[in-house]
Short mmCIF file of C-alpha atoms in Angstrom, two decimals:
data_model
loop_
_atom_site.label_atom_id
_atom_site.label_comp_id
_atom_site.label_asym_id
_atom_site.label_seq_id
_atom_site.Cartn_x
_atom_site.Cartn_y
_atom_site.Cartn_z
CA UNK K 1 -27.50 -16.13 45.57
CA UNK K 2 -26.68 -12.45 44.96
CA UNK K 3 -26.92 -10.82 41.55
CA UNK K 4 -23.15 -10.21 41.57
CA UNK K 5 -22.42 -13.92 42.04
CA UNK K 6 -24.79 -14.77 39.20
CA UNK K 7 -23.02 -12.29 36.95
CA UNK K 8 -19.60 -13.78 37.73
CA UNK K 9 -20.92 -17.25 37.03
CA UNK K 10 -22.16 -16.15 33.63
CA UNK K 11 -18.75 -14.66 32.85
CA UNK K 12 -16.99 -17.95 33.62
CA UNK K 13 -19.49 -19.94 31.58
CA UNK K 14 -19.17 -17.73 28.51
CA UNK K 15 -15.42 -17.05 28.62
CA UNK K 16 -14.44 -19.85 26.14
CA UNK K 17 -16.80 -18.41 23.53
CA UNK K 18 -14.73 -15.23 23.09
CA UNK K 19 -13.74 -14.84 19.41
CA UNK K 20 -10.12 -14.46 18.35
CA UNK K 21 -9.10 -11.46 16.29
CA UNK K 22 -8.83 -12.15 12.60
CA UNK K 23 -5.64 -11.20 10.67
CA UNK K 24 -5.71 -8.03 8.55
CA UNK K 25 -7.46 -8.42 5.19
CA UNK K 26 -6.84 -6.27 2.12
CA UNK K 27 -9.42 -4.80 -0.21
CA UNK K 28 -9.73 -7.28 -3.07
CA UNK K 29 -11.47 -4.65 -5.19
CA UNK K 30 -8.46 -2.29 -5.08
CA UNK K 31 -6.16 -2.11 -8.10
CA UNK K 32 -2.93 -4.05 -7.73
CA UNK K 33 -0.93 -1.14 -9.16
CA UNK K 34 -1.27 2.07 -11.14
CA UNK K 35 0.93 4.49 -13.05
CA UNK K 36 0.84 8.28 -13.44
CA UNK K 37 2.92 10.39 -15.79
CA UNK K 38 3.20 14.00 -16.95
CA UNK K 39 4.76 15.15 -20.22
CA UNK K 40 6.09 18.73 -20.10
CA UNK K 41 7.88 18.69 -23.45
CA UNK K 42 8.07 16.08 -26.23
CA UNK K 43 10.97 13.65 -26.00
CA UNK K 44 13.13 13.25 -29.11
CA UNK K 45 12.23 10.14 -31.09
CA UNK K 46 14.51 7.24 -30.17
CA UNK K 47 16.20 9.47 -27.61
CA UNK K 48 19.54 8.58 -26.10
CA UNK K 49 19.52 8.87 -22.32
CA UNK K 50 21.71 8.40 -19.27
CA UNK K 51 20.09 6.37 -16.48
CA UNK K 52 20.94 7.59 -12.98
CA UNK K 53 19.70 6.26 -9.63
CA UNK K 54 19.25 8.93 -6.96
CA UNK K 55 20.28 6.36 -4.36
CA UNK K 56 23.25 4.13 -5.20
CA UNK K 57 22.06 1.20 -3.11
CA UNK K 58 22.70 -2.31 -4.39
CA UNK K 59 18.99 -2.75 -5.07
CA UNK K 60 18.82 0.45 -7.14
CA UNK K 61 21.99 -0.38 -9.07
CA UNK K 62 20.37 -3.68 -10.01
CA UNK K 63 17.20 -1.82 -10.94
CA UNK K 64 19.26 0.54 -13.14
CA UNK K 65 20.34 -2.40 -15.30
CA UNK K 66 16.72 -3.54 -15.65
CA UNK K 67 15.57 -0.05 -16.65
CA UNK K 68 18.31 0.20 -19.29
CA UNK K 69 17.28 -3.18 -20.72
CA UNK K 70 13.63 -2.08 -20.90
CA UNK K 71 14.63 1.19 -22.60
CA UNK K 72 16.73 -0.60 -25.23
CA UNK K 73 13.81 -2.93 -25.93
CA UNK K 74 11.70 0.16 -26.74
CA UNK K 75 14.30 1.67 -29.07
CA UNK K 76 16.00 4.12 -26.70
CA UNK K 77 19.76 4.51 -26.68
CA UNK K 78 21.84 4.33 -23.50
CA UNK K 79 25.06 6.22 -22.85
CA UNK K 80 26.97 7.55 -19.85
CA UNK K 81 27.07 11.22 -20.90
CA UNK K 82 23.80 12.06 -22.66
CA UNK K 83 22.25 15.53 -22.20
CA UNK K 84 19.02 13.70 -21.35
CA UNK K 85 19.15 12.17 -17.87
CA UNK K 86 16.60 9.65 -16.66
CA UNK K 87 16.71 9.67 -12.85
CA UNK K 88 14.82 7.26 -10.62
CA UNK K 89 14.24 6.51 -6.98
CA UNK K 90 12.25 3.94 -5.01
CA UNK K 91 10.57 3.87 -1.62
CA UNK K 92 8.15 1.92 0.53
CA UNK K 93 5.13 3.63 2.03
CA UNK K 94 3.69 2.05 5.16
CA UNK K 95 -0.09 1.67 5.19
CA UNK K 96 -2.61 2.29 7.97
CA UNK K 97 -4.82 -0.02 10.03
CA UNK K 98 -7.94 0.59 12.08
CA UNK K 99 -9.34 -1.33 15.05
CA UNK K 100 -13.02 -2.15 14.59
CA UNK K 101 -13.70 -3.11 18.22
CA UNK K 102 -14.03 -6.32 20.20
CA UNK K 103 -16.81 -8.84 20.65
CA UNK K 104 -19.11 -7.98 23.57
CA UNK K 105 -20.93 -10.89 25.21
CA UNK K 106 -21.68 -9.76 28.77
CA UNK K 107 -22.48 -6.35 30.23
CA UNK K 108 -22.35 -5.82 34.02
CA UNK K 109 -24.05 -3.01 35.93
CA UNK K 110 -24.27 -2.21 39.66
CA UNK K 111 -26.09 0.64 41.42
CA UNK K 112 -26.83 1.73 44.99
CA UNK K 113 -25.60 0.41 48.31
CA UNK K 114 -22.46 1.27 50.22
CA UNK K 115 -20.24 -0.59 47.71
CA UNK K 116 -22.37 0.09 44.66
CA UNK K 117 -23.60 -3.49 44.33
CA UNK K 118 -26.99 -3.54 45.92
CA UNK K 119 -28.80 -3.59 42.58
CA UNK K 120 -26.20 -5.45 40.52
CA UNK K 121 -27.32 -7.29 37.41
CA UNK K 122 -25.86 -8.85 34.26
CA UNK K 123 -27.05 -8.53 30.67
CA UNK K 124 -26.07 -11.12 28.08
CA UNK K 125 -25.57 -9.68 24.59
CA UNK K 126 -27.11 -12.42 22.44
CA UNK K 127 -26.71 -10.80 19.01
CA UNK K 128 -25.29 -7.48 17.82
CA UNK K 129 -24.36 -6.96 14.17
CA UNK K 130 -21.76 -4.30 15.03
CA UNK K 131 -20.02 -5.41 18.23
CA UNK K 132 -20.95 -9.10 18.11
CA UNK K 133 -22.55 -11.28 20.76
CA UNK K 134 -23.15 -14.80 21.97
CA UNK K 135 -24.46 -15.98 18.59
CA UNK K 136 -22.18 -14.03 16.27
CA UNK K 137 -18.69 -12.53 16.10
CA UNK K 138 -19.78 -9.09 14.90
CA UNK K 139 -17.28 -6.90 13.12
CA UNK K 140 -14.43 -7.17 15.59
CA UNK K 141 -10.84 -7.30 14.42
CA UNK K 142 -8.40 -5.17 12.45
CA UNK K 143 -8.93 -3.86 8.95
CA UNK K 144 -6.55 -2.22 6.49
CA UNK K 145 -7.60 1.32 5.60
CA UNK K 146 -4.54 2.09 3.45
CA UNK K 147 -2.36 -0.76 2.09
CA UNK K 148 1.43 -0.64 2.25
CA UNK K 149 2.84 0.22 -1.15
CA UNK K 150 6.06 0.21 -3.17
CA UNK K 151 6.74 3.22 -5.40
CA UNK K 152 9.12 3.97 -8.28
CA UNK K 153 9.61 7.63 -9.29
CA UNK K 154 11.21 8.48 -12.64
CA UNK K 155 12.09 11.84 -14.24
CA UNK K 156 13.71 12.86 -17.54
CA UNK K 157 15.63 16.15 -17.49
CA UNK K 158 17.64 18.02 -20.11
CA UNK K 159 20.79 19.03 -18.26
CA UNK K 160 21.79 21.38 -21.09
CA UNK K 161 18.72 23.61 -20.60
CA UNK K 162 17.92 22.55 -17.02
CA UNK K 163 14.32 21.76 -18.01
CA UNK K 164 12.26 18.77 -16.99
CA UNK K 165 10.75 16.99 -19.97
CA UNK K 166 8.80 14.21 -18.28
CA UNK K 167 8.07 12.58 -14.96
CA UNK K 168 6.19 9.48 -13.95
CA UNK K 169 5.60 7.22 -10.97
CA UNK K 170 4.19 3.76 -10.45
CA UNK K 171 2.71 2.51 -7.17
CA UNK K 172 2.07 -1.15 -6.33
CA UNK K 173 0.38 -2.91 -3.43
CA UNK K 174 3.12 -4.71 -1.47
CA UNK K 175 0.71 -7.55 -0.70
CA UNK K 176 1.12 -8.75 -4.29
CA UNK K 177 4.82 -9.60 -4.27
CA UNK K 178 8.42 -9.00 -3.28
CA UNK K 179 10.40 -6.03 -4.57
CA UNK K 180 12.12 -7.96 -7.40
CA UNK K 181 8.78 -9.27 -8.63
CA UNK K 182 7.22 -5.81 -8.46
CA UNK K 183 10.17 -4.26 -10.32
CA UNK K 184 9.78 -6.73 -13.20
CA UNK K 185 6.11 -5.83 -13.54
CA UNK K 186 6.40 -2.06 -13.00
CA UNK K 187 9.41 -1.13 -15.14
CA UNK K 188 7.90 -2.05 -18.54
CA UNK K 189 4.75 -0.05 -17.72
CA UNK K 190 6.79 3.01 -16.76
CA UNK K 191 8.91 2.79 -19.92
CA UNK K 192 5.79 2.24 -22.03
CA UNK K 193 4.44 5.59 -20.78
CA UNK K 194 7.70 7.48 -21.22
CA UNK K 195 6.92 10.80 -22.93
CA UNK K 196 3.16 10.46 -22.33
CA UNK K 197 0.68 11.93 -19.88
CA UNK K 198 -1.25 9.28 -17.95
CA UNK K 199 -3.65 9.58 -15.02
CA UNK K 200 -3.88 6.69 -12.58
CA UNK K 201 -3.75 3.96 -15.19
CA UNK K 202 -4.23 0.57 -13.45
CA UNK K 203 -2.22 -2.53 -14.35
CA UNK K 204 -1.73 -6.04 -12.99
CA UNK K 205 1.46 -7.30 -11.39
CA UNK K 206 1.32 -10.88 -12.68
#
């Protein structure tokens, strides 16, 4: 029996052992969410503000009501024509994935001869920690390098002077909930940091 026939026989015998790709897995060590904020000028104590969505979508109009409720709970006043305008916007940011390769069980090689098969031979990959082999799956599959996130941006401007007094943004991992659930967790944190400077402060979404 030729070496090529032997190689094909090995392929057929080992074909059922091929591992299936695993679904993407997130980084459990990553923070669920974090907030940043920058204070440019002090906000008046118990300031009265006008809340304005930059996008009048139904979702943002609903979010506007939730923001106003959170502000009132912290002692802020709400009116339609205040010199201080709190503007907000939301957006999703799609993450990135990387392919880590596929499991390699059999390697074929042929050299010489008119058709390049005179010295054909097969090599069975029994174990390889990186690419995998007959006895292990290796590291094949897809991994998430950057998770998809949901972001809320908020600014407070004085429309009388045209100056920005404060801005903040919260970013949450979309794997931890739907938009409504994320909004309920993120809004109080943003309002809590209103008027403060904060650098990547982590918080949980539950």
